[in-house]
XYZ file of C-alpha atoms in Angstrom:
353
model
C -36.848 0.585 1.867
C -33.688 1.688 3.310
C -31.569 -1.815 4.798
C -32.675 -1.316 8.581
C -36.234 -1.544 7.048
C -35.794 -4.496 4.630
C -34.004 -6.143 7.710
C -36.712 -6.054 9.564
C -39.238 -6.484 7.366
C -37.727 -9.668 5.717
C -37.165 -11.485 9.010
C -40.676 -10.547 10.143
C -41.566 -12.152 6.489
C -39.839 -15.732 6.645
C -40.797 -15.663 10.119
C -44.677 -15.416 9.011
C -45.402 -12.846 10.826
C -46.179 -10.065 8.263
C -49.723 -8.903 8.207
C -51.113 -8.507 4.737
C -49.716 -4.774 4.300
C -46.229 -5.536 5.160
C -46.203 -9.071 2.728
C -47.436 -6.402 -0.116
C -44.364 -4.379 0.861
C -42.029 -7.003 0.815
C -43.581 -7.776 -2.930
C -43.167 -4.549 -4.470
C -40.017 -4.499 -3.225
C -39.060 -8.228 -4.587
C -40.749 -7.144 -7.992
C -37.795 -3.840 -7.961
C -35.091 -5.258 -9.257
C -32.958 -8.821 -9.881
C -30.361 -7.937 -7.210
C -33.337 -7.840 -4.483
C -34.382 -11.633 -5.428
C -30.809 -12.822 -5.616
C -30.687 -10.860 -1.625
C -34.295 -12.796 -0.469
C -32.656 -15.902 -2.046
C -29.943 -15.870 -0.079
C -31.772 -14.313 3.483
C -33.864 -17.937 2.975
C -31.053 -19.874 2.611
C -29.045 -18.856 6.110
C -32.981 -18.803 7.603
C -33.341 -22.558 6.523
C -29.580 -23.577 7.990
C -30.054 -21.522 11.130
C -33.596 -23.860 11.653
C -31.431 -27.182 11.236
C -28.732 -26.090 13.565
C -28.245 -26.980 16.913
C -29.761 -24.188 19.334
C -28.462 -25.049 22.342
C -26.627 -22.761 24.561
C -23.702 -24.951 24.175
C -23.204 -24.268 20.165
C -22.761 -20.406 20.976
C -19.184 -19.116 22.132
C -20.860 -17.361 25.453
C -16.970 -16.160 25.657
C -17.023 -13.940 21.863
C -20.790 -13.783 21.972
C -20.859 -13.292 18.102
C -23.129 -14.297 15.576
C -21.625 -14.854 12.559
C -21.837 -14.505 8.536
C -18.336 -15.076 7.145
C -16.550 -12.826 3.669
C -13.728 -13.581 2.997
C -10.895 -12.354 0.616
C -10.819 -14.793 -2.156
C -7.047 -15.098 -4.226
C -6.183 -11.554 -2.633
C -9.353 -9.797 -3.678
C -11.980 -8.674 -1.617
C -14.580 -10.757 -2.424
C -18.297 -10.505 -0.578
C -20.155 -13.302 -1.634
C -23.298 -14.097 0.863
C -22.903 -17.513 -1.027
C -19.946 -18.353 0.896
C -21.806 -18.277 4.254
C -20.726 -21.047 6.776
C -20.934 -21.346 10.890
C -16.905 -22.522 10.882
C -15.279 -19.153 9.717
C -16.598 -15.834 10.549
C -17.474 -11.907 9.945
C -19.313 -11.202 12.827
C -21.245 -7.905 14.286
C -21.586 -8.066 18.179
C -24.371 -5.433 20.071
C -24.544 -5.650 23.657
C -27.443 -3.205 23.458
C -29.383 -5.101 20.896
C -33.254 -6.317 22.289
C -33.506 -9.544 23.870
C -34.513 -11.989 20.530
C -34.676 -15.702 20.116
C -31.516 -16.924 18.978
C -32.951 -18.047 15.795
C -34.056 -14.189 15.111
C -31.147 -12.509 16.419
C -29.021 -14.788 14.108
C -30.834 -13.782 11.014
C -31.520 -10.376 11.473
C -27.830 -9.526 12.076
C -26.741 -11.845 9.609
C -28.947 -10.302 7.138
C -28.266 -6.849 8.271
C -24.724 -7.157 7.873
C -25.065 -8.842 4.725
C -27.152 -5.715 2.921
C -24.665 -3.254 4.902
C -21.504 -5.012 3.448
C -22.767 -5.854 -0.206
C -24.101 -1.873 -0.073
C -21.023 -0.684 1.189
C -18.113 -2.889 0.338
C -18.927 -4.128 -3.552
C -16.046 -3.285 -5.900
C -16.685 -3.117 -9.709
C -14.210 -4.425 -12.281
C -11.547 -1.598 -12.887
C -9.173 -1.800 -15.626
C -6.727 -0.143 -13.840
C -3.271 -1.143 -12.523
C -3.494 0.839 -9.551
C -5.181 -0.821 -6.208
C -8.245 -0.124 -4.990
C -8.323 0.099 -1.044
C -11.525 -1.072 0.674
C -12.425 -0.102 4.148
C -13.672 -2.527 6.449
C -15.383 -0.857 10.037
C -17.107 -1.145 13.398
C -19.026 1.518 14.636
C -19.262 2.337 18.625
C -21.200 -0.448 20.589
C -19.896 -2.795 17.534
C -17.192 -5.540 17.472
C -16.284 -8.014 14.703
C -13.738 -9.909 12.809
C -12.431 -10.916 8.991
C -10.513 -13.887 7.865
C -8.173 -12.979 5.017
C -7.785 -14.843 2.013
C -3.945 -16.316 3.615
C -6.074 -17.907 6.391
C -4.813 -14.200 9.068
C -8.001 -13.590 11.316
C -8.748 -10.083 12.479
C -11.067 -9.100 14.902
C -11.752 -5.439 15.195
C -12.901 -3.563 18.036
C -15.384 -1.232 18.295
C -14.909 2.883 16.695
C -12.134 1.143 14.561
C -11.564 0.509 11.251
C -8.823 -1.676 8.697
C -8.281 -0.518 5.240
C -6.800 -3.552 2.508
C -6.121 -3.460 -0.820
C -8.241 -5.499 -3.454
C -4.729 -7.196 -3.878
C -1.486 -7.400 -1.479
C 2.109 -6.682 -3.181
C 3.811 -9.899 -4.190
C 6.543 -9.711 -1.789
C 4.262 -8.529 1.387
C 1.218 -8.327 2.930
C 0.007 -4.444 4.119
C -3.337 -3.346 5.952
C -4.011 0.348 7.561
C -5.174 0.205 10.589
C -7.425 2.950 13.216
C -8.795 2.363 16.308
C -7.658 -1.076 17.573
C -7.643 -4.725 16.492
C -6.017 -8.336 17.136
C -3.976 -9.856 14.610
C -3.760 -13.611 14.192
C -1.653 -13.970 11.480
C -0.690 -16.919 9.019
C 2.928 -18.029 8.537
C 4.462 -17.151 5.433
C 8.207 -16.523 5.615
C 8.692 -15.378 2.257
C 5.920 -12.541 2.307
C 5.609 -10.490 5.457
C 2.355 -8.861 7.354
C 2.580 -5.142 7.876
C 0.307 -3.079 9.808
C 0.276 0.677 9.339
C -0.853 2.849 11.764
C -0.933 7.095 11.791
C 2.879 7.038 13.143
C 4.007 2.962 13.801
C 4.577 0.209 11.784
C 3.981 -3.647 12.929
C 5.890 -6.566 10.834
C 5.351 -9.954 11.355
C 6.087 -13.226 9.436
C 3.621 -15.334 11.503
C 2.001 -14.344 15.345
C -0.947 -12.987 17.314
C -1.131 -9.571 18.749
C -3.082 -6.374 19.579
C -2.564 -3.353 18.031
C -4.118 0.008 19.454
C -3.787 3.470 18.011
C -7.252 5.807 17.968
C -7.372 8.930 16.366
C -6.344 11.320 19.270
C -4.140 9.155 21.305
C -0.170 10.316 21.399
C 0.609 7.054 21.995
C -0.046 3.561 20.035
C 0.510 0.523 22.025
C 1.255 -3.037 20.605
C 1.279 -6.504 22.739
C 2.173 -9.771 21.924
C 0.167 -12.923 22.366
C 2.293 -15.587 20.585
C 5.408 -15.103 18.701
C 7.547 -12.137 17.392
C 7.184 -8.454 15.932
C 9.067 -5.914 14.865
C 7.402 -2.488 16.173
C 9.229 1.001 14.712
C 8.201 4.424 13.543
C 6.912 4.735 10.565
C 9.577 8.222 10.388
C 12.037 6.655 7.976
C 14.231 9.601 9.249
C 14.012 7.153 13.078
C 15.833 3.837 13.041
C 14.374 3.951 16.630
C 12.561 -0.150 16.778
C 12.305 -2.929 19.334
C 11.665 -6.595 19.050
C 8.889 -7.955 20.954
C 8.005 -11.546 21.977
C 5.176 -13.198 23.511
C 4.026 -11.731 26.897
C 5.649 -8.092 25.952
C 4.614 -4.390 25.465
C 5.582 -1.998 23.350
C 4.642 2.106 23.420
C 5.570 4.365 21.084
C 5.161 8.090 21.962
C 4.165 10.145 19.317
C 5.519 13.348 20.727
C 9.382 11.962 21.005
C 9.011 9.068 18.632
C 10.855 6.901 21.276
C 9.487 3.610 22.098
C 9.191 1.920 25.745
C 8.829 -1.902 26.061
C 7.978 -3.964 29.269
C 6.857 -7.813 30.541
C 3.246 -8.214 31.443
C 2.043 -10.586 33.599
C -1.751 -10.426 32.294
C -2.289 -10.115 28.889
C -5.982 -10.154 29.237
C -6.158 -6.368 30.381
C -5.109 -5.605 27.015
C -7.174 -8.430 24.858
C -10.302 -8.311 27.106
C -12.252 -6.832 24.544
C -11.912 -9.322 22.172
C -13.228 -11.887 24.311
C -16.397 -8.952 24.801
C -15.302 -7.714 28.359
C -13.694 -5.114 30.175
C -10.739 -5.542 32.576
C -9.034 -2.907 34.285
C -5.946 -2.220 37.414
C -5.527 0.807 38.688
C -6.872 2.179 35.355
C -8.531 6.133 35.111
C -11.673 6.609 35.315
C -10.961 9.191 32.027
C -9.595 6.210 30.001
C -12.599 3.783 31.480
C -14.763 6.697 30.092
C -13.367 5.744 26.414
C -13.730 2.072 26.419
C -16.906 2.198 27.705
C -18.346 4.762 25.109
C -16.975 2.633 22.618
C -18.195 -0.525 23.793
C -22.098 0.650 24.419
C -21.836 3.443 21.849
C -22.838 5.668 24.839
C -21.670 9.405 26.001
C -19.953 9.281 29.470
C -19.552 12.333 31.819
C -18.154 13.251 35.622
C -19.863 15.917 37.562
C -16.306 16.466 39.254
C -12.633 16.183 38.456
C -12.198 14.076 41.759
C -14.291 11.216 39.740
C -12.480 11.447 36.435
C -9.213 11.045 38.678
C -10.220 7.928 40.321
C -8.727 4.498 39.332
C -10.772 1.599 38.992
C -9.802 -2.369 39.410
C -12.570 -4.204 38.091
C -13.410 -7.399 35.873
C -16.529 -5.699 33.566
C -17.876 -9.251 32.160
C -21.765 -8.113 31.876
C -23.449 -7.634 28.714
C -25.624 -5.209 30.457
C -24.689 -1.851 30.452
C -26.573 -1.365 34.100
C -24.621 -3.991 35.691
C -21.485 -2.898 34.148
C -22.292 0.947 35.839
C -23.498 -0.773 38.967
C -20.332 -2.601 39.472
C -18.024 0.342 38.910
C -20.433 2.614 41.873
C -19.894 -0.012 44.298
C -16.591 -0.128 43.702
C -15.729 3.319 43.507
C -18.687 4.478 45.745
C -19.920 7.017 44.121
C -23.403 7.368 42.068
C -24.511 7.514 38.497
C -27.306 8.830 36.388
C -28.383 6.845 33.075
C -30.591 8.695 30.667
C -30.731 7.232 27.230
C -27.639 6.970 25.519
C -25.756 9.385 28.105
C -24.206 8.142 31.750
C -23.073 10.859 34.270
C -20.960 9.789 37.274
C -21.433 11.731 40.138
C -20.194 11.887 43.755
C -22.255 10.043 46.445
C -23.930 11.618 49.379
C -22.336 9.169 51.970
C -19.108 8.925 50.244
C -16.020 10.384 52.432
């Protein structure tokens, strides 16, 4: 069974609702190997705690919308261990395009799924080796989700993004690679400072929380600051060129010129929407509207016209539906759109002017 498969299949199971082919499936496939029991052992241990907790609307964060499974790194070592699963700290995988579930489904299936995908994908065997091993933590499109660090930093990582960390920091800092965008909420520690690398920028903190944004493609990578200081520069040790930036600032750095151009915002939550799982935009391109909104639904977005891709939308995009979300942006631009599967084409409307 490939994971999607024993995912389904194993919720289905615990949930009694197997009919007598699929329990003899879920047999064979227990009777395969150690490592499978160890995986159903664990599956029936967050099914039992998700049963005694409370499943009211009021014990979800409608704001982050996440269901979580936490792994953390343990003593600066990536270490995925399903047995460390609580509600209080979290990894967590958010699908706005996921079926409509009971909560007490939803929360296992996802927790399970991300559970197989991260054991599959992320498990590290001993290496006698002095070098350090880099692990690679992502989110696919329509996907958002966070880690908690061994030092107590949180991350939460948008969607077509992804951190890379090695099985152990440096003793005298603490370095992560970063594509695609993510928030940094980082733990104090004067004597051993948080770098994040980026394809052209470097971010160094002792102790704050900020956004960092740089996708493959983009000549420009943008860093704001939610709470307390960073150091933003080039990572061309040839440029000296950095700035300082405090809580409530922006910082650009052009990759064409390496020069960097900082100003006051008012509303930080048009850059840290997403983490918070909506959209907010001001006077913003349709073209660059276009590219959060493929990442966020994992969709394909096209104009019939350059007049459309031109336009500049103001709009608060708090829906979890994707049709709402492309209903509010025709009213408010007037014009039409076509949704066909995974693809959304904007198009000019009859009675527009």
């Amino acid at each position: 069974m490939n994971s999607e498969l024993e995912t389904n299949l194993l919720a289905k199971f615990l949930a009694e609702e197997c009919d007598s082919k699929e329990k003899q499936l879920v047999h064979v496939w227990l009777s395969k190997s150690l490592k499978n029991k160890e995986i159903m052992k664990e599956f029936e241990k967050i099914w039992e705690a998700s049963k005694h907790s409370d499943s009211s609307e009021d014990s979800f964060d409608t704001n982050i919308e996440w269901v979580v499974l936490q792994h953390r790194i343990e003593d600066e070592t990536l270490n995925f261990n399903t047995k460390h699963v609580n509600r209080s700290s979290w990894l967590s995988l958010y699908n706005p395009l996921l079926p409509t579930l009971t909560k007490l489904v939803a929360l296992f299936l996802i927790a399970a799924l991300v559970g197989l995908f991260f054991i599959d994908r992320f498990y590290v065997p001993p290496v006698e080796s002095n070098e350090p091993i880099l692990n690679e933590i992502s989110m696919e499109k329509g996907h958002r989700g966070g880690v908690t660090l061994s030092d107590g930093t949180k991350v939460y990582i948008n969607s077509d993004s992804k951190i890379i960390i090695p099985n152990v920091f440096k003793s005298d800092k603490r370095e992560v690679y970063l594509e695609g965008e993510a928030y940094f909420d980082v733990a104090k520690n004067p004597n051993k400072p948080f770098l994040i690398r980026t394809k052209g920028a470097v971010v160094e903190v002792l102790g704050t929380s900020f956004a960092v944004r740089n996708y493959p493609g983009d000549n420009v990578i943008q860093t704001v600051v939610n709470e307390g200081t960073v150091s933003f520069r080039s990572d061309d040790t040839r440029d000296s060129n950095s700035v300082i930036l405090t809580a409530g600032n922006l910082g650009r750095l052009n990759l064409e010129n390496n020069q960097i151009k900082t100003e006051h915002i008012d509303d930080i939550n048009f850059y840290l929407s997403w983490k918070d799982g909506y959209l907010k935009f001001k006077n913003e391109s349709m073209k660059e509207v276009a590219k959060q909104l493929e990442r966020k639904y994992d969709i394909e977005v096209v104009f019939d016209s350059k007049e459309i891709a031109e336009m500049n939308l103001t709009a608060e995009l708090r829906s979890r539906s994707l049709a709402r979300v492309l209903k509010t942006i025709s009213m408010s631009l007037k014009i039409d759109y076509t949704l066909l599967k995974d693809r959304v084409s904007f198009e000019l409307s009859d009675n527009s002017e």
